[in-house]
Amino acid sequence: MTGSTESTSPAAACCDESADPAPDARPDRLWTVDEHLADVLAAVAPLPAIGLQLLDAQGCRLDEDVIADGDLPPFDNSSMDGYAVRTADTVGATAEYPSALTVVGDIAAGAGALPRVGPGQAARIMTGAPVPPGAEAVAPVEWTDGGTGTGRAADAMTAPVADEEVRVLRPVAEGAHIRRRGSDVATGARVLDAGTRLGPAQLGLLAAIGRATVKVRPRPRVVVLSTGSELVQPGEPVGPGQIPDSNSFTLTAAARDAGAIAYRVGGVPDDAALLRAVLEDQLGRADLIVTSGGVSVGAYDVVKEVFESYGGVDFRRLRMQPGKPQGFGRIGAGAGVPLLALPGNPVSAYISFELFVRPVIRTMLGAADVHRPVVRAVCPVTLRSPAGRRQFLRGRYSAADGMVEPVGGAGSHLVGALARADCLITVEEDAVELPAGSEVDVVLLGG
């Protein structure tokens, strides 16, 4: 249940009854944060690579180096509206003594047949159009009279061209305003490395070099559900003893922020048959299941009952605050779907997600950076922590001066303070008090 108490949650026994339990299998064992995280990450791997259409691959990581099959641009083309010219014909040109050239053609973007530019000639050309044979540069229309004979180029590029004369008003250097073939990407060049996350710019590059599909690690599909009969959906009337379900929204958004395709399932009441039915319905579309609530001791907590009926799910206690009770394992047929069962208190659920679920999602994506960045900062206030627990306090970090300050209290229900935080302040297990001015590890939560 979302409102259950974390501090009294036992871990489920997971051992061979015919032998003495190994130290790691003792039901009363307290796991460290690092041990639990290592155990979780050892059980997951990047999802198998698949080929996807470009837009379907957005947010995914490449599983291959991408090599260009051709040049980009694929031909010399104009970067300006103007006139394709030979440079020798513009030497010494000025507004007072312009170079008068005969216009032999009109070249639009996508043109096929191109006129040849010979001595004393020019071809009117549009941005992106191929440079015609014989031309060595492009004179921007602003450097010409536009064929008007008035010395001005106004409106010169909008009318069809016939045999006419254009006056070039200044010299044009060889190669000026020409985008050379292969100047951006050359044939055989490696344009994207395996592991690259595909965003708008990368997808545009793939399209530009002619790739319609790409081999990627797909984004994991994460099903998020909250449990507890006290939950109502936002916008519905809140009766006595009820609270709005916020966890499913927080965790679904966090999963999407981590790169997953996340599906939110509304609050599931404390009913074992109903919870099992919901899980069976969701297993078919899930690469990962994340739940909140029902991992502590409680007369009506049915989450452990249902999960343990699948086998392979371990409930354990961690040396951390908040977030002491955690569940992890697999459910479903075959190898099963990984499941992380988080505490129900909102702050506990979110911090547990950041510490354990986000790295799982990032691992499934094939990302190299599975963890949030950690920096050292000075805290100007005294920090206190329970002995033997690694505490994670919400905070505000200033990169400018390397300082961090707590936001709100240590309560695991303080969502107002959580919304103002941009980091987690870590107080290690062996510290019960850190005096003002101490350096601490700070987990940056990002934007």
PDB file of C-alpha atoms in Angstrom, residues 169-360:
ATOM      1  CA  LEU A 169      29.589  44.728 -60.021  1.00  0.00           C
ATOM      2  CA  ARG A 170      32.593  43.195 -58.198  1.00  0.00           C
ATOM      3  CA  PRO A 171      35.177  40.429 -58.669  1.00  0.00           C
ATOM      4  CA  VAL A 172      34.204  36.880 -57.701  1.00  0.00           C
ATOM      5  CA  ALA A 173      36.871  34.530 -56.314  1.00  0.00           C
ATOM      6  CA  GLU A 174      37.173  30.950 -57.537  1.00  0.00           C
ATOM      7  CA  GLY A 175      34.840  28.633 -55.616  1.00  0.00           C
ATOM      8  CA  ALA A 176      32.907  31.490 -54.026  1.00  0.00           C
ATOM      9  CA  HIS A 177      29.388  30.542 -52.918  1.00  0.00           C
ATOM     10  CA  ILE A 178      29.740  26.965 -54.147  1.00  0.00           C
ATOM     11  CA  ARG A 179      29.108  24.030 -51.814  1.00  0.00           C
ATOM     12  CA  ARG A 180      31.510  21.413 -53.066  1.00  0.00           C
ATOM     13  CA  ARG A 181      30.565  17.781 -53.544  1.00  0.00           C
ATOM     14  CA  GLY A 182      31.519  15.761 -50.440  1.00  0.00           C
ATOM     15  CA  SER A 183      32.488  18.869 -48.451  1.00  0.00           C
ATOM     16  CA  ASP A 184      30.115  17.830 -45.643  1.00  0.00           C
ATOM     17  CA  VAL A 185      30.404  14.030 -45.795  1.00  0.00           C
ATOM     18  CA  ALA A 186      32.671  12.036 -48.107  1.00  0.00           C
ATOM     19  CA  THR A 187      31.925   8.559 -49.426  1.00  0.00           C
ATOM     20  CA  GLY A 188      33.188   5.925 -46.980  1.00  0.00           C
ATOM     21  CA  ALA A 189      33.252   8.280 -44.000  1.00  0.00           C
ATOM     22  CA  ARG A 190      31.942   7.039 -40.658  1.00  0.00           C
ATOM     23  CA  VAL A 191      29.246   9.579 -39.863  1.00  0.00           C
ATOM     24  CA  LEU A 192      27.787   8.095 -36.656  1.00  0.00           C
ATOM     25  CA  ASP A 193      29.316   5.715 -34.129  1.00  0.00           C
ATOM     26  CA  ALA A 194      27.600   2.722 -32.579  1.00  0.00           C
ATOM     27  CA  GLY A 195      26.066   3.807 -29.286  1.00  0.00           C
ATOM     28  CA  THR A 196      25.036   7.236 -30.562  1.00  0.00           C
ATOM     29  CA  ARG A 197      21.613   8.354 -29.368  1.00  0.00           C
ATOM     30  CA  LEU A 198      19.429   9.273 -32.322  1.00  0.00           C
ATOM     31  CA  GLY A 199      17.951  12.741 -31.939  1.00  0.00           C
ATOM     32  CA  PRO A 200      16.579  15.125 -34.593  1.00  0.00           C
ATOM     33  CA  ALA A 201      19.997  16.096 -36.000  1.00  0.00           C
ATOM     34  CA  GLN A 202      21.199  12.497 -36.248  1.00  0.00           C
ATOM     35  CA  LEU A 203      17.981  11.354 -37.936  1.00  0.00           C
ATOM     36  CA  GLY A 204      18.290  14.240 -40.385  1.00  0.00           C
ATOM     37  CA  LEU A 205      21.839  13.174 -41.229  1.00  0.00           C
ATOM     38  CA  LEU A 206      20.741   9.584 -41.814  1.00  0.00           C
ATOM     39  CA  ALA A 207      18.019  10.776 -44.164  1.00  0.00           C
ATOM     40  CA  ALA A 208      20.469  13.095 -45.952  1.00  0.00           C
ATOM     41  CA  ILE A 209      22.829  10.213 -46.753  1.00  0.00           C
ATOM     42  CA  GLY A 210      19.929   8.113 -47.976  1.00  0.00           C
ATOM     43  CA  ARG A 211      19.374   5.717 -45.072  1.00  0.00           C
ATOM     44  CA  ALA A 212      15.726   4.694 -44.646  1.00  0.00           C
ATOM     45  CA  THR A 213      16.264   2.222 -41.804  1.00  0.00           C
ATOM     46  CA  VAL A 214      18.861   1.816 -39.087  1.00  0.00           C
ATOM     47  CA  LYS A 215      19.891  -0.919 -36.655  1.00  0.00           C
ATOM     48  CA  VAL A 216      19.348   0.166 -33.060  1.00  0.00           C
ATOM     49  CA  ARG A 217      18.853  -0.965 -29.505  1.00  0.00           C
ATOM     50  CA  PRO A 218      15.115  -0.344 -29.035  1.00  0.00           C
ATOM     51  CA  ARG A 219      13.720   1.760 -26.228  1.00  0.00           C
ATOM     52  CA  PRO A 220      12.526  -0.554 -23.434  1.00  0.00           C
ATOM     53  CA  ARG A 221       8.791  -0.725 -22.817  1.00  0.00           C
ATOM     54  CA  VAL A 222       8.177  -0.024 -19.138  1.00  0.00           C
ATOM     55  CA  VAL A 223       4.844  -0.665 -17.436  1.00  0.00           C
ATOM     56  CA  VAL A 224       4.292   1.456 -14.312  1.00  0.00           C
ATOM     57  CA  LEU A 225       1.560   0.750 -11.796  1.00  0.00           C
ATOM     58  CA  SER A 226       0.685   1.876  -8.277  1.00  0.00           C
ATOM     59  CA  THR A 227      -0.984  -0.340  -5.704  1.00  0.00           C
ATOM     60  CA  GLY A 228      -3.262   0.523  -2.801  1.00  0.00           C
ATOM     61  CA  SER A 229      -6.987   0.699  -2.133  1.00  0.00           C
ATOM     62  CA  GLU A 230      -6.544   4.240  -0.834  1.00  0.00           C
ATOM     63  CA  LEU A 231      -5.612   5.581  -4.278  1.00  0.00           C
ATOM     64  CA  VAL A 232      -7.920   7.650  -6.453  1.00  0.00           C
ATOM     65  CA  GLN A 233      -7.109   9.162  -9.820  1.00  0.00           C
ATOM     66  CA  PRO A 234      -6.347  12.901 -10.041  1.00  0.00           C
ATOM     67  CA  GLY A 235      -9.525  14.844 -10.698  1.00  0.00           C
ATOM     68  CA  GLU A 236     -11.760  12.329  -8.925  1.00  0.00           C
ATOM     69  CA  PRO A 237     -13.384  13.091  -5.556  1.00  0.00           C
ATOM     70  CA  VAL A 238     -11.148  12.189  -2.599  1.00  0.00           C
ATOM     71  CA  GLY A 239     -13.033  10.387   0.142  1.00  0.00           C
ATOM     72  CA  PRO A 240     -12.055   9.720   3.763  1.00  0.00           C
ATOM     73  CA  GLY A 241      -8.713   7.966   3.985  1.00  0.00           C
ATOM     74  CA  GLN A 242      -8.038   8.345   0.263  1.00  0.00           C
ATOM     75  CA  ILE A 243      -5.227  10.128  -1.604  1.00  0.00           C
ATOM     76  CA  PRO A 244      -4.635  10.926  -5.286  1.00  0.00           C
ATOM     77  CA  ASP A 245      -2.322   8.530  -7.089  1.00  0.00           C
ATOM     78  CA  SER A 246       0.792  10.578  -7.813  1.00  0.00           C
ATOM     79  CA  ASN A 247       3.398   7.816  -7.965  1.00  0.00           C
ATOM     80  CA  SER A 248       2.276   6.364 -11.274  1.00  0.00           C
ATOM     81  CA  PHE A 249       2.592   9.798 -12.889  1.00  0.00           C
ATOM     82  CA  THR A 250       5.988  10.515 -11.319  1.00  0.00           C
ATOM     83  CA  LEU A 251       7.448   7.148 -12.238  1.00  0.00           C
ATOM     84  CA  THR A 252       6.006   7.060 -15.758  1.00  0.00           C
ATOM     85  CA  ALA A 253       7.454  10.498 -16.458  1.00  0.00           C
ATOM     86  CA  ALA A 254      10.784   9.433 -14.948  1.00  0.00           C
ATOM     87  CA  ALA A 255      10.862   6.333 -17.156  1.00  0.00           C
ATOM     88  CA  ARG A 256      10.239   8.427 -20.258  1.00  0.00           C
ATOM     89  CA  ASP A 257      12.906  10.885 -19.147  1.00  0.00           C
ATOM     90  CA  ALA A 258      15.334   7.967 -18.901  1.00  0.00           C
ATOM     91  CA  GLY A 259      14.579   7.010 -22.519  1.00  0.00           C
ATOM     92  CA  ALA A 260      11.897   4.340 -22.171  1.00  0.00           C
ATOM     93  CA  ILE A 261       8.513   3.951 -23.775  1.00  0.00           C
ATOM     94  CA  ALA A 262       6.434   4.022 -20.603  1.00  0.00           C
ATOM     95  CA  TYR A 263       2.847   2.901 -20.050  1.00  0.00           C
ATOM     96  CA  ARG A 264       1.008   4.126 -16.979  1.00  0.00           C
ATOM     97  CA  VAL A 265      -1.492   1.789 -15.328  1.00  0.00           C
ATOM     98  CA  GLY A 266      -3.879   3.383 -12.841  1.00  0.00           C
ATOM     99  CA  GLY A 267      -3.895   2.506  -9.156  1.00  0.00           C
ATOM    100  CA  VAL A 268      -4.663  -1.142  -8.446  1.00  0.00           C
ATOM    101  CA  PRO A 269      -6.632  -1.862  -5.228  1.00  0.00           C
ATOM    102  CA  ASP A 270      -5.366  -4.286  -2.573  1.00  0.00           C
ATOM    103  CA  ASP A 271      -6.927  -7.292  -4.227  1.00  0.00           C
ATOM    104  CA  ALA A 272      -4.668 -10.238  -5.094  1.00  0.00           C
ATOM    105  CA  ALA A 273      -6.835 -11.565  -7.925  1.00  0.00           C
ATOM    106  CA  LEU A 274      -7.173  -8.129  -9.515  1.00  0.00           C
ATOM    107  CA  LEU A 275      -3.457  -7.377  -9.234  1.00  0.00           C
ATOM    108  CA  ARG A 276      -2.570 -10.707 -10.828  1.00  0.00           C
ATOM    109  CA  ALA A 277      -5.051 -10.070 -13.655  1.00  0.00           C
ATOM    110  CA  VAL A 278      -3.534  -6.642 -14.319  1.00  0.00           C
ATOM    111  CA  LEU A 279      -0.009  -8.077 -14.349  1.00  0.00           C
ATOM    112  CA  GLU A 280      -0.973 -10.896 -16.719  1.00  0.00           C
ATOM    113  CA  ASP A 281      -2.575  -8.338 -19.028  1.00  0.00           C
ATOM    114  CA  GLN A 282       0.547  -6.138 -19.054  1.00  0.00           C
ATOM    115  CA  LEU A 283       3.259  -8.795 -19.343  1.00  0.00           C
ATOM    116  CA  GLY A 284       2.822  -9.075 -23.086  1.00  0.00           C
ATOM    117  CA  ARG A 285       3.929  -5.512 -23.748  1.00  0.00           C
ATOM    118  CA  ALA A 286       6.536  -5.068 -21.011  1.00  0.00           C
ATOM    119  CA  ASP A 287      10.317  -5.272 -21.075  1.00  0.00           C
ATOM    120  CA  LEU A 288      10.270  -4.051 -17.468  1.00  0.00           C
ATOM    121  CA  ILE A 289       7.592  -3.676 -14.792  1.00  0.00           C
ATOM    122  CA  VAL A 290       7.838  -1.052 -12.041  1.00  0.00           C
ATOM    123  CA  THR A 291       5.410  -0.996  -9.123  1.00  0.00           C
ATOM    124  CA  SER A 292       5.075   1.219  -6.088  1.00  0.00           C
ATOM    125  CA  GLY A 293       3.489   0.307  -2.779  1.00  0.00           C
ATOM    126  CA  GLY A 294       2.940  -2.907  -0.876  1.00  0.00           C
ATOM    127  CA  VAL A 295       6.553  -3.873  -0.144  1.00  0.00           C
ATOM    128  CA  SER A 296       6.396  -3.256   3.614  1.00  0.00           C
ATOM    129  CA  VAL A 297       4.635  -5.084   6.440  1.00  0.00           C
ATOM    130  CA  GLY A 298       0.884  -4.571   6.374  1.00  0.00           C
ATOM    131  CA  ALA A 299      -2.202  -6.658   6.965  1.00  0.00           C
ATOM    132  CA  TYR A 300      -3.597  -5.754   3.547  1.00  0.00           C
ATOM    133  CA  ASP A 301      -0.379  -5.687   1.536  1.00  0.00           C
ATOM    134  CA  VAL A 302      -0.987  -8.181  -1.242  1.00  0.00           C
ATOM    135  CA  VAL A 303       1.861  -7.173  -3.543  1.00  0.00           C
ATOM    136  CA  LYS A 304       4.390  -9.544  -2.013  1.00  0.00           C
ATOM    137  CA  GLU A 305       1.812 -12.317  -1.901  1.00  0.00           C
ATOM    138  CA  VAL A 306       1.157 -12.008  -5.637  1.00  0.00           C
ATOM    139  CA  PHE A 307       4.775 -11.510  -6.693  1.00  0.00           C
ATOM    140  CA  GLU A 308       6.049 -14.357  -4.555  1.00  0.00           C
ATOM    141  CA  SER A 309       3.459 -16.624  -6.147  1.00  0.00           C
ATOM    142  CA  TYR A 310       5.333 -16.191  -9.432  1.00  0.00           C
ATOM    143  CA  GLY A 311       8.593 -17.228  -7.822  1.00  0.00           C
ATOM    144  CA  GLY A 312      11.873 -15.481  -8.451  1.00  0.00           C
ATOM    145  CA  VAL A 313      11.008 -12.192  -6.721  1.00  0.00           C
ATOM    146  CA  ASP A 314      13.076 -11.269  -3.670  1.00  0.00           C
ATOM    147  CA  PHE A 315      11.979  -8.691  -1.107  1.00  0.00           C
ATOM    148  CA  ARG A 316      14.804  -7.178   0.883  1.00  0.00           C
ATOM    149  CA  ARG A 317      15.726  -4.347   3.220  1.00  0.00           C
ATOM    150  CA  LEU A 318      18.412  -1.814   2.321  1.00  0.00           C
ATOM    151  CA  ARG A 319      20.698   0.329   4.425  1.00  0.00           C
ATOM    152  CA  MET A 320      19.211   3.543   3.024  1.00  0.00           C
ATOM    153  CA  GLN A 321      16.758   6.276   3.876  1.00  0.00           C
ATOM    154  CA  PRO A 322      14.285   6.769   2.375  1.00  0.00           C
ATOM    155  CA  GLY A 323      13.576   3.566   0.487  1.00  0.00           C
ATOM    156  CA  LYS A 324      14.524   0.790   2.878  1.00  0.00           C
ATOM    157  CA  PRO A 325      12.136  -1.905   1.525  1.00  0.00           C
ATOM    158  CA  GLN A 326      12.725  -3.013  -2.078  1.00  0.00           C
ATOM    159  CA  GLY A 327      11.633  -5.885  -4.272  1.00  0.00           C
ATOM    160  CA  PHE A 328      13.372  -7.284  -7.333  1.00  0.00           C
ATOM    161  CA  GLY A 329      13.072 -10.320  -9.582  1.00  0.00           C
ATOM    162  CA  ARG A 330      11.322 -11.678 -12.677  1.00  0.00           C
ATOM    163  CA  ILE A 331       7.744 -12.710 -13.322  1.00  0.00           C
ATOM    164  CA  GLY A 332       6.020 -14.432 -16.212  1.00  0.00           C
ATOM    165  CA  ALA A 333       6.752 -17.357 -18.469  1.00  0.00           C
ATOM    166  CA  GLY A 334      10.181 -18.362 -19.716  1.00  0.00           C
ATOM    167  CA  ALA A 335      12.983 -16.075 -18.553  1.00  0.00           C
ATOM    168  CA  GLY A 336      10.322 -13.701 -17.262  1.00  0.00           C
ATOM    169  CA  VAL A 337      10.101  -9.936 -17.263  1.00  0.00           C
ATOM    170  CA  PRO A 338      12.302  -7.984 -14.820  1.00  0.00           C
ATOM    171  CA  LEU A 339      10.300  -6.367 -12.030  1.00  0.00           C
ATOM    172  CA  LEU A 340      11.284  -3.722  -9.518  1.00  0.00           C
ATOM    173  CA  ALA A 341       8.875  -3.192  -6.631  1.00  0.00           C
ATOM    174  CA  LEU A 342       9.406   0.190  -4.981  1.00  0.00           C
ATOM    175  CA  PRO A 343       8.095   1.640  -1.706  1.00  0.00           C
ATOM    176  CA  GLY A 344       4.823   3.528  -1.805  1.00  0.00           C
ATOM    177  CA  ASN A 345       5.794   6.791  -0.134  1.00  0.00           C
ATOM    178  CA  PRO A 346       6.254   9.286  -2.972  1.00  0.00           C
ATOM    179  CA  VAL A 347       9.794  10.450  -2.177  1.00  0.00           C
ATOM    180  CA  SER A 348      10.921   6.888  -1.451  1.00  0.00           C
ATOM    181  CA  ALA A 349       9.500   5.739  -4.771  1.00  0.00           C
ATOM    182  CA  TYR A 350      11.165   8.509  -6.756  1.00  0.00           C
ATOM    183  CA  ILE A 351      14.584   8.181  -5.117  1.00  0.00           C
ATOM    184  CA  SER A 352      14.424   4.404  -5.528  1.00  0.00           C
ATOM    185  CA  PHE A 353      13.652   4.922  -9.198  1.00  0.00           C
ATOM    186  CA  GLU A 354      16.639   7.219  -9.684  1.00  0.00           C
ATOM    187  CA  LEU A 355      19.012   4.860  -7.887  1.00  0.00           C
ATOM    188  CA  PHE A 356      17.842   1.518  -9.262  1.00  0.00           C
ATOM    189  CA  VAL A 357      15.262   1.709 -12.072  1.00  0.00           C
ATOM    190  CA  ARG A 358      16.879   4.427 -14.163  1.00  0.00           C
ATOM    191  CA  PRO A 359      20.164   2.493 -14.448  1.00  0.00           C
ATOM    192  CA  VAL A 360      18.182  -0.591 -15.541  1.00  0.00           C
TER     193      VAL A 360
END
